[in-house]
mmCIF file of C-alpha atoms and ligand atoms in Angstrom:
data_model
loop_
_atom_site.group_PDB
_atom_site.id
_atom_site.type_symbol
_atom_site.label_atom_id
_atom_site.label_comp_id
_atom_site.label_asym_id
_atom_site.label_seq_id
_atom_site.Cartn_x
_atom_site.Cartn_y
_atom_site.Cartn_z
ATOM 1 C CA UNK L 21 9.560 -14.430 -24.489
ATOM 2 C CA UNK L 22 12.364 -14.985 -22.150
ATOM 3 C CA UNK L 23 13.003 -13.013 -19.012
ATOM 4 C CA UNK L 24 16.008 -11.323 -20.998
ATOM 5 C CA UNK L 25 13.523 -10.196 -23.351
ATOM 6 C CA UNK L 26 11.352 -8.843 -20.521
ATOM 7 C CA UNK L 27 13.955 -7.038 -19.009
ATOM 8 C CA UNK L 28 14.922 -5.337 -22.075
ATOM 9 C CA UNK L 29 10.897 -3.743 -21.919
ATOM 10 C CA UNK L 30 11.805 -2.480 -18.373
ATOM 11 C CA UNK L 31 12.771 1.316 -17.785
ATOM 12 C CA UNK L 32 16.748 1.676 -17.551
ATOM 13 C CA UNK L 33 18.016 -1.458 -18.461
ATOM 14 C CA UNK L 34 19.991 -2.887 -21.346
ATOM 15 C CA UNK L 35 22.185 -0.008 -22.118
ATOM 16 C CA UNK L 36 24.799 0.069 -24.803
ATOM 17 C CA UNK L 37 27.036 1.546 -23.024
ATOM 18 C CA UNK L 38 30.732 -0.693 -22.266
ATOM 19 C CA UNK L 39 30.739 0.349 -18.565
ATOM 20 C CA UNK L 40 34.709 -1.204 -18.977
ATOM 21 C CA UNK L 41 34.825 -2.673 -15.394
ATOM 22 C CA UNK L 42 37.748 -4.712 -15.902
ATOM 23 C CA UNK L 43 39.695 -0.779 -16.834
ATOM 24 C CA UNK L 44 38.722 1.176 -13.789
ATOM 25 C CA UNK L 45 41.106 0.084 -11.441
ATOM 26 C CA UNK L 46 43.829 1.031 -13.387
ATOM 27 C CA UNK L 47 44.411 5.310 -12.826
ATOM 28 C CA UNK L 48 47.044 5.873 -15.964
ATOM 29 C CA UNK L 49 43.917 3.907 -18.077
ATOM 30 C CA UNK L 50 41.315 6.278 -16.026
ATOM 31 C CA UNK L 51 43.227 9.264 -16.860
ATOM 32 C CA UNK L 52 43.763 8.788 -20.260
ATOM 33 C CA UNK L 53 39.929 8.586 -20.816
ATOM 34 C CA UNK L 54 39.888 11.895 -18.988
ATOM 35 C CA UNK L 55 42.199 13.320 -21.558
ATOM 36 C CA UNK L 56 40.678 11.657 -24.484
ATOM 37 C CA UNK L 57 39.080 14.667 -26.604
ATOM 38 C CA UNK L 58 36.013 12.462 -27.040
ATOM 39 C CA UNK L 59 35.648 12.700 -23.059
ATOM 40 C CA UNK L 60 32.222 13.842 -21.771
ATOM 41 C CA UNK L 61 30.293 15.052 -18.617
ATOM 42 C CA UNK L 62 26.992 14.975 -16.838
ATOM 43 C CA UNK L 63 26.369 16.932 -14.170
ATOM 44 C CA UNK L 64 24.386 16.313 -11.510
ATOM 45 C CA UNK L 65 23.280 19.192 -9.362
ATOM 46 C CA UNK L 66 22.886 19.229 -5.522
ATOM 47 C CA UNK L 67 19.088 17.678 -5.878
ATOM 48 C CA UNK L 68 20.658 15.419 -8.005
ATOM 49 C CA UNK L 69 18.755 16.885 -11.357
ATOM 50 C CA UNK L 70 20.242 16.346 -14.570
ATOM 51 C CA UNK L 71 19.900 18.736 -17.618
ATOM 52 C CA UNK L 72 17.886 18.095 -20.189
ATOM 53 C CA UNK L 73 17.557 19.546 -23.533
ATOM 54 C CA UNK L 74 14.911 18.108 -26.184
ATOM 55 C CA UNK L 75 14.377 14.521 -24.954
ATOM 56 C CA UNK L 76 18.658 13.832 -24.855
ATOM 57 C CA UNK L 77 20.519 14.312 -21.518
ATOM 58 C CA UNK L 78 23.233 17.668 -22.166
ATOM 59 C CA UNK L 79 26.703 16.490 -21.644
ATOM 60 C CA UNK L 80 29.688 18.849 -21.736
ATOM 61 C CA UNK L 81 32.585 18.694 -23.110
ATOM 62 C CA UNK L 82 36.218 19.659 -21.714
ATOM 63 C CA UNK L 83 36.461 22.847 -22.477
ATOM 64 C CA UNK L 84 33.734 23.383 -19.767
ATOM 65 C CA UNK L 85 34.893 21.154 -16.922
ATOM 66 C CA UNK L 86 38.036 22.304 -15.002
ATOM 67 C CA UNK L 87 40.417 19.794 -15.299
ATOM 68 C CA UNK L 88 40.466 18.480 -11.410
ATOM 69 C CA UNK L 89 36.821 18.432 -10.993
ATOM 70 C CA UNK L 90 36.273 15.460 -9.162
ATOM 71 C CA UNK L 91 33.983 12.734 -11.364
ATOM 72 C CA UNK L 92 32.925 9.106 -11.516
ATOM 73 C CA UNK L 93 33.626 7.266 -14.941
ATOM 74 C CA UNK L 94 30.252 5.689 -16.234
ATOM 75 C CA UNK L 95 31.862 3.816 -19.136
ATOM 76 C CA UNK L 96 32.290 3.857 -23.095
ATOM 77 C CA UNK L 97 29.950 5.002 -25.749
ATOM 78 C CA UNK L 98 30.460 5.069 -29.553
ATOM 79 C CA UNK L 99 34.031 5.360 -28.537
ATOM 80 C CA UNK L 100 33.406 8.402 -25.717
ATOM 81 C CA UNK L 101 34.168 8.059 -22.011
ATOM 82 C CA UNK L 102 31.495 9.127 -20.039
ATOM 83 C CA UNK L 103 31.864 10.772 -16.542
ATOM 84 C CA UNK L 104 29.301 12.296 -13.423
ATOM 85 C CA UNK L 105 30.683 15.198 -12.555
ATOM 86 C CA UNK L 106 30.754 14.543 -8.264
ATOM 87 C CA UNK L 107 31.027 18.124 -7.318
ATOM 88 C CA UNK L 108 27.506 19.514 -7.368
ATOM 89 C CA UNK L 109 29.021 23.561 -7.611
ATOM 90 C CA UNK L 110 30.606 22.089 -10.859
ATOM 91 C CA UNK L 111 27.999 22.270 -13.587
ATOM 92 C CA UNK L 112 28.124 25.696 -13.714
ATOM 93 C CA UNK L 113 25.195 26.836 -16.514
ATOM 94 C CA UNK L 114 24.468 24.154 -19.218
ATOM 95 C CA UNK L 115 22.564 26.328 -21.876
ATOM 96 C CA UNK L 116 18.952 26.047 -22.633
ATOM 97 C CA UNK L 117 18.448 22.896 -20.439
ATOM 98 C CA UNK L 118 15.747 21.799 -18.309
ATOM 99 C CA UNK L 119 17.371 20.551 -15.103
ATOM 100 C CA UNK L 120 15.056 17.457 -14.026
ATOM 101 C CA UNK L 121 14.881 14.861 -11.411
ATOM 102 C CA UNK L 122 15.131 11.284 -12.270
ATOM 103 C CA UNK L 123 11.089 10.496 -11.882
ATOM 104 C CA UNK L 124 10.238 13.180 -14.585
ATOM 105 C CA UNK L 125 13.206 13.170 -16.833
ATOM 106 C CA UNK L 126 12.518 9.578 -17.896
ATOM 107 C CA UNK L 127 8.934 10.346 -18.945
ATOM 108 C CA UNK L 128 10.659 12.621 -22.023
ATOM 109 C CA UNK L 129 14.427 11.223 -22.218
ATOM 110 C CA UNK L 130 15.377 8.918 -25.032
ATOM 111 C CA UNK L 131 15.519 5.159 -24.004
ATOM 112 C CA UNK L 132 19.299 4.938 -23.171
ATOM 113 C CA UNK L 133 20.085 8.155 -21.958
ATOM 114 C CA UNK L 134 16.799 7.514 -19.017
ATOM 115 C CA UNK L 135 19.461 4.613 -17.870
ATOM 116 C CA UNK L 136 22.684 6.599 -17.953
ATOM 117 C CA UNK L 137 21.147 9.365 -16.099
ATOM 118 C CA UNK L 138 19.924 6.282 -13.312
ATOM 119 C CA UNK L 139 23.279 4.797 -13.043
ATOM 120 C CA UNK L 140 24.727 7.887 -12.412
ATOM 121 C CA UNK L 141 22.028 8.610 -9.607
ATOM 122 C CA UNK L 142 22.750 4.793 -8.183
ATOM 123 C CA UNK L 143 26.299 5.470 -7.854
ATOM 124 C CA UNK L 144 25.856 9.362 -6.416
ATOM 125 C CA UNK L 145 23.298 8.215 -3.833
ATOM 126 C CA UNK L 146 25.647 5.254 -2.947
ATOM 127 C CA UNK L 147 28.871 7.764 -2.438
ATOM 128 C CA UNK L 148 26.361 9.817 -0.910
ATOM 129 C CA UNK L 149 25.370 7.348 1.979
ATOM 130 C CA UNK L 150 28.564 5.937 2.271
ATOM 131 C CA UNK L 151 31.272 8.224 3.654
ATOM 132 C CA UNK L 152 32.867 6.251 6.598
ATOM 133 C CA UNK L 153 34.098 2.952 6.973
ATOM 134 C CA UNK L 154 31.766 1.032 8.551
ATOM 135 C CA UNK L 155 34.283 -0.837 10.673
ATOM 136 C CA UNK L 156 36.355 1.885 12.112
ATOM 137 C CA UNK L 157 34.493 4.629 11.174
ATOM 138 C CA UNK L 158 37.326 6.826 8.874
ATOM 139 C CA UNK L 159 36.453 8.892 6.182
ATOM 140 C CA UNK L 160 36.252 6.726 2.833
ATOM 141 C CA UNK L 161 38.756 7.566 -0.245
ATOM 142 C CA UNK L 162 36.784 6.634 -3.799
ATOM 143 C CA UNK L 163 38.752 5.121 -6.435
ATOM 144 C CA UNK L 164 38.196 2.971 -9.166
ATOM 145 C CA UNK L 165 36.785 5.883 -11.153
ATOM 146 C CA UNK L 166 33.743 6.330 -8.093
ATOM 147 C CA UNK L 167 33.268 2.304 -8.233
ATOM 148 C CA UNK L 168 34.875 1.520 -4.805
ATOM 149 C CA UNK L 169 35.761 3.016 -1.474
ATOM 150 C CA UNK L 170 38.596 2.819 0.452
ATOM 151 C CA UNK L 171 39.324 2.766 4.485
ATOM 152 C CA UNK L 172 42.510 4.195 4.215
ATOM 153 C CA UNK L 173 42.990 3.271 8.195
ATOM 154 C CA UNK L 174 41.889 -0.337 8.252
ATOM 155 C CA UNK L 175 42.515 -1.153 4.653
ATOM 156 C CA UNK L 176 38.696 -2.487 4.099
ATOM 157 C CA UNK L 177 37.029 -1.960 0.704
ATOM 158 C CA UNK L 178 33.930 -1.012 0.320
ATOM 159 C CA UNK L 179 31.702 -1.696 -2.626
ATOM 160 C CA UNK L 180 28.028 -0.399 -4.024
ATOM 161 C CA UNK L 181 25.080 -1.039 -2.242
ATOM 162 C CA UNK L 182 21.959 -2.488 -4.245
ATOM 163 C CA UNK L 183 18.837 -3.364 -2.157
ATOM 164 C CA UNK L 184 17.008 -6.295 -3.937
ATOM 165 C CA UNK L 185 13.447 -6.123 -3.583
ATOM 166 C CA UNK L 186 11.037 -8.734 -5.468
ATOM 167 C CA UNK L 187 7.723 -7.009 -6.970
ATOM 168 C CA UNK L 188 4.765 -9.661 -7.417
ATOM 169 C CA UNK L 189 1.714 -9.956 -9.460
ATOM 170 C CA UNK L 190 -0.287 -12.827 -8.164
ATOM 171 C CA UNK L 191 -3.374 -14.588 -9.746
ATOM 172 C CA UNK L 192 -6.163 -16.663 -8.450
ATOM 173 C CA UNK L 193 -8.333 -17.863 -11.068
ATOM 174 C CA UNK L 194 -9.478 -14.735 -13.198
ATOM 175 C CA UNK L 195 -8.220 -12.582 -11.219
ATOM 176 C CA UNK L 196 -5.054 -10.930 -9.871
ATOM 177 C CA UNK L 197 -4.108 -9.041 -6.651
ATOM 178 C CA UNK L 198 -3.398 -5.322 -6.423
ATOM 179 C CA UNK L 199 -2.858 -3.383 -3.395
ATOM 180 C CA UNK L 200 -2.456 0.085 -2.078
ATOM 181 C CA UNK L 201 -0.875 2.079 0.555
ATOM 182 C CA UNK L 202 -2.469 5.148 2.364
ATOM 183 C CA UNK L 203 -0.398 7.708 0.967
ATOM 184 C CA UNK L 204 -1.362 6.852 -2.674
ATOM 185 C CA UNK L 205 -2.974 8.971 -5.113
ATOM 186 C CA UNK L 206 -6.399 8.285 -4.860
ATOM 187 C CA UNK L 207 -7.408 5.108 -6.327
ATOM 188 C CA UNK L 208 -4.161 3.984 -7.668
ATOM 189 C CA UNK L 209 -3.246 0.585 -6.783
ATOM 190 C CA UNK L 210 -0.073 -1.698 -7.439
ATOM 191 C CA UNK L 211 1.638 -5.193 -7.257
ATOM 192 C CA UNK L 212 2.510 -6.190 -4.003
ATOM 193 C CA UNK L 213 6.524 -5.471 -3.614
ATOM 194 C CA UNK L 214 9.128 -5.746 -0.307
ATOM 195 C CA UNK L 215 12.791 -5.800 0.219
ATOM 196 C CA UNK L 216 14.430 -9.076 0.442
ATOM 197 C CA UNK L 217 15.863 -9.997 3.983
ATOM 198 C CA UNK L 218 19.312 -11.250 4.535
ATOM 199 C CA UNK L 219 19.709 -14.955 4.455
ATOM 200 C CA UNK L 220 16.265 -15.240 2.398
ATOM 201 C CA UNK L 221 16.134 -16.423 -1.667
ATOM 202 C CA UNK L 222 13.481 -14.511 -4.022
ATOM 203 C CA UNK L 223 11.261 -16.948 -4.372
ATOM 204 C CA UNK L 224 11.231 -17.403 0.105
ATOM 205 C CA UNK L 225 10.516 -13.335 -0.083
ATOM 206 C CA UNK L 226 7.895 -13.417 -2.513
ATOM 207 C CA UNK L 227 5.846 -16.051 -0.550
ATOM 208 C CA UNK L 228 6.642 -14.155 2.530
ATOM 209 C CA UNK L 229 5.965 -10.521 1.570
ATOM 210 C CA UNK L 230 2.277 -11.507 0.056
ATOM 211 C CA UNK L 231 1.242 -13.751 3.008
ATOM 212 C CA UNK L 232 2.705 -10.670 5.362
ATOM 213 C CA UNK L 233 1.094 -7.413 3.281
ATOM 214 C CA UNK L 234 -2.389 -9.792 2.250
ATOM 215 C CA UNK L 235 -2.836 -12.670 4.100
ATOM 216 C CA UNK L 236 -2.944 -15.129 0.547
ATOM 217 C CA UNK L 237 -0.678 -18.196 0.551
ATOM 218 C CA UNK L 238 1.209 -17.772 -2.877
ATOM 219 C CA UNK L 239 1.369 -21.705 -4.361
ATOM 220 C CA UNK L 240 4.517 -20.704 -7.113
ATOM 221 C CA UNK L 241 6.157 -18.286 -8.496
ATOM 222 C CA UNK L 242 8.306 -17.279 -11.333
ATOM 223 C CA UNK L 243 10.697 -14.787 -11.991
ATOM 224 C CA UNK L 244 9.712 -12.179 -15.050
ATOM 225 C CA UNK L 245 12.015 -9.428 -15.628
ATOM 226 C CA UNK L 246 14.086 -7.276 -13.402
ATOM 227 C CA UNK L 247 14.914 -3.201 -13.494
ATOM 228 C CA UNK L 248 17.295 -0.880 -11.720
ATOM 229 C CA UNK L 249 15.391 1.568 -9.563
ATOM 230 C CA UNK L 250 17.954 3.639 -8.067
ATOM 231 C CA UNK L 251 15.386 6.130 -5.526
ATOM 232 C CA UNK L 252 17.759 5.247 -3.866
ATOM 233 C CA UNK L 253 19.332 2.022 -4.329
ATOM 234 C CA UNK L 254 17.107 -0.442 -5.230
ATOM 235 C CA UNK L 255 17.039 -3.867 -8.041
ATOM 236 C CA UNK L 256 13.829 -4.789 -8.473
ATOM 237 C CA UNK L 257 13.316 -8.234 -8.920
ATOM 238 C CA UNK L 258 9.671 -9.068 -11.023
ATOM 239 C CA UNK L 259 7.717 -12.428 -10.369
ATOM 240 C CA UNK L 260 4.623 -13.938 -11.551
ATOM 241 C CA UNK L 261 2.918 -16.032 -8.871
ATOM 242 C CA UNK L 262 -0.094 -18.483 -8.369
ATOM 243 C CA UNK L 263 -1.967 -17.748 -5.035
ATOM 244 C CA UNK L 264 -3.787 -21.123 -2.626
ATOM 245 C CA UNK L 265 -6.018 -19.201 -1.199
ATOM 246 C CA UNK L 266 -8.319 -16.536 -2.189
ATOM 247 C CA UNK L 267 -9.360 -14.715 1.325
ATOM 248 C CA UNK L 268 -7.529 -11.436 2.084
ATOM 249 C CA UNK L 269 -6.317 -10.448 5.508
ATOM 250 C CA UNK L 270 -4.142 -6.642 5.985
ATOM 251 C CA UNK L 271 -1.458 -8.567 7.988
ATOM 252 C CA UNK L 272 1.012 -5.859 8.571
ATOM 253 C CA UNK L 273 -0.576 -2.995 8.460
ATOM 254 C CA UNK L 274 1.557 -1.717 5.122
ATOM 255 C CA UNK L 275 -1.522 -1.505 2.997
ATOM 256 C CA UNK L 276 -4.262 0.306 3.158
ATOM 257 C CA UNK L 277 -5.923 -2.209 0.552
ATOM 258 C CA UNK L 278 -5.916 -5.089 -1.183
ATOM 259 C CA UNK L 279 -8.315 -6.825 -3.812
ATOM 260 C CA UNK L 280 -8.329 -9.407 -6.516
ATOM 261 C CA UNK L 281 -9.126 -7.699 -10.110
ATOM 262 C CA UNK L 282 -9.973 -9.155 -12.956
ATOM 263 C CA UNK L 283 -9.247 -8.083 -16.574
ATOM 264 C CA UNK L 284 -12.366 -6.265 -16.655
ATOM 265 C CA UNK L 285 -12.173 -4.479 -13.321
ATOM 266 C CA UNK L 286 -9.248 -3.411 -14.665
ATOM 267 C CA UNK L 287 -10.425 -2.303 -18.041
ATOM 268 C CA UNK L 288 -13.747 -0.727 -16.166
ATOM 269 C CA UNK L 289 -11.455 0.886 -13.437
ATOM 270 C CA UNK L 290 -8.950 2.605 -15.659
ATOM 271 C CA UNK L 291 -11.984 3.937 -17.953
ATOM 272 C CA UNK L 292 -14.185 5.656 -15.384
ATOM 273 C CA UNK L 293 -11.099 6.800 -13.512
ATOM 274 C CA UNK L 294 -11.957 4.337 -10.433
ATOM 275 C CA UNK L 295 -8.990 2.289 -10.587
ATOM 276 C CA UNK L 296 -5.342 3.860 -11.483
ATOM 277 C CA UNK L 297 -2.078 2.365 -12.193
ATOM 278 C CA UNK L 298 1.495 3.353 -11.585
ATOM 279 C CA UNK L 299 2.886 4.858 -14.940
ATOM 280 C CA UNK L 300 4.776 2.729 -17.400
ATOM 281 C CA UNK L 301 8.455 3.237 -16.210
ATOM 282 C CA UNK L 302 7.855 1.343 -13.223
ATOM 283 C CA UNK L 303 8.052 -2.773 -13.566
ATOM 284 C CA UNK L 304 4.379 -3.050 -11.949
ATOM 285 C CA UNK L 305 2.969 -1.472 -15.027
ATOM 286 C CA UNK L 306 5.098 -4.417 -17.116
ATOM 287 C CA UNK L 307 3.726 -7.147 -14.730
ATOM 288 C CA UNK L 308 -0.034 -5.723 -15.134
ATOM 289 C CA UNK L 309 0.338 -5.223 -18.682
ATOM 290 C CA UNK L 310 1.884 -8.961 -18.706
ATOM 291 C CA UNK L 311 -0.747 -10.665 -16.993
ATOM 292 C CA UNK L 312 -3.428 -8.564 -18.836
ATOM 293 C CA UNK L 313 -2.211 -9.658 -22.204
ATOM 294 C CA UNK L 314 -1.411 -13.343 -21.055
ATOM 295 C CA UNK L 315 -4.543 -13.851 -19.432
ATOM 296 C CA UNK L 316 -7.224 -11.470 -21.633
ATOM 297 C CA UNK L 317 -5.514 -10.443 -24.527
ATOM 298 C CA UNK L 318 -5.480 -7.141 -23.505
ATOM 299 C CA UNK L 319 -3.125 -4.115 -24.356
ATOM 300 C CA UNK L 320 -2.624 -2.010 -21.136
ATOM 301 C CA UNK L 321 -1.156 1.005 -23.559
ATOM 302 C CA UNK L 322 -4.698 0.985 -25.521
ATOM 303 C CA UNK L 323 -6.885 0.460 -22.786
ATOM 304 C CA UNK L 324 -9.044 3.883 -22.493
ATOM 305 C CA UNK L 325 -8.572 6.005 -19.841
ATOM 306 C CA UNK L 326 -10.339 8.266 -17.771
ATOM 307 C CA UNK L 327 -9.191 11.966 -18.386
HETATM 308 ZN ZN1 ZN V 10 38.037 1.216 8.081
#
């Protein structure tokens, strides 16, 4: 399987949507997909909740969205522009829906509309952190259908901010190593995972993070899959990696544990309840699940659970 393939797996990626980039700069283009009676709406309230109505995301149509309401243009689907309504008073009531954060709506949406509703969160918490130019310090003007922002005093353009962080399983013999932090659930551990620092490549941050959160010497690493985890702006970036040594030391005080598992701790853990995992839409669960079929022949999904 190819990391394209893995991706795919991941929670909000390969969307259908035609997110028309090469359009959005053009407003006599943006407009007319405003106009077009295919147009449709999500709105996002002030908490940044999106409603939800049997398992689909409820977008509205233009009879129910004043005609100036400010909005960010998401792309084209089966022929349908697609907007985020910006102004959180906007939605008004959207019948019969469940208005849910991003977290819990994914658990129940459909596939695609999970990753619509995310890259309308990335972009809203982006606009949402970035209202001054960070040179001279005026108020920013969007454009580009929400895509860009504008200094309209020093000229500068500003674009979205994505914070790459690489997320690492890492094996030593039979075993890989899973960590936690204090203000866990109980029991539930992870993959080791850190923010990438400027002037560093993935593969320098993955051997960096592990020897700074555990202490083990990573010997190679791989990349896997990647996945858009906008809470708030972050791309995580999935590896596979071989540790040199096996001895653990809590370097920088961000976990409150770490161990080596193997397949059977695992299966053991997850069975009495001793060990728990984060839940399938994050990209740990795919790297777990990876290694446990790679290495054991396992299926994470089957493996039985404590209640
Ligand atoms: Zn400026």
């Amino acid at each position: 399987m190819t990391s394209a393939q893995r991706t795919r797996r991941n929670s909000f990626t390969d969307s259908p949507l035609d997110r028309c980039g090469e359009f959005r700069a053009d407003p006599a283009w943006l407009a007319a997909q405003c106009g077009s009676a295919g147009a449709r709406w999500l709105a996002l309230d002030a908490e940044g909740r999106a409603p939800v109505r049997d398992g689909r995301l409820c977008w509205q149509d233009a009879a129910r969205v004043a005609a100036d309401s400010p909005a960010n243009f998401l792309g084209r689907l089966d022929g349908s522009p697609l907007f985020a309504l910006r102004d959180p008073a906007a939605p008004s009531s959207v019948p019969a829906a469940e208005w849910l954060d991003l977290r819990n709506a994914a658990s129940v949406l459909a596939r695609f509309d999970a990753g619509l509703f995310a890259y309308a969160r990335a972009l809203a918490n982006w606009q949402a952190a970035t209202r001054h130019c960070g040179y001279c310090g005026a108020k920013l003007t969007l454009v580009d259908g929400g895509h860009r922002a504008l200094c309209p005093s020093c000229g500068r353009m500003h674009f979205p901010r994505t914070d790459a962080a690489i997320i690492v399983i890492v094996e030593y013999g039979d075993a890989c190593l899973l960590g936690r932090q204090a203000t866990w659930r109980p029991r539930q551990y992870s993959t080791l995972a850190g923010f990438v620092e400027p002037g560093e490549s993935l593969a320098d941050a993955v051997r960096r993070e592990v020897r700074e959160e555990s202490g083990i010497i990573v010997a190679d690493c791989d990349f896997h899959s990647s996945q858009p985890w906008p809470f708030p702006a972050s791309l995580m970036l999935g590896f596979t990696a071989t540790a040199a040594t096996h001895d653990i030391r809590l370097a920088d005080g961000e976990l409150e544990d770490a161990r080596w598992f193997t397949a059977r701790d695992i299966a053991d853990g997850l069975r009495s309840g001793a060990l728990r995992l984060s839940p399938p839409l994050s990209i740990s669960y795919r790297l777990i699940e990876h290694w446990l079929r790679t290495r054991a022949g396992l299926e994470l999904a089957t493996l039985p659970r404590a209640p």
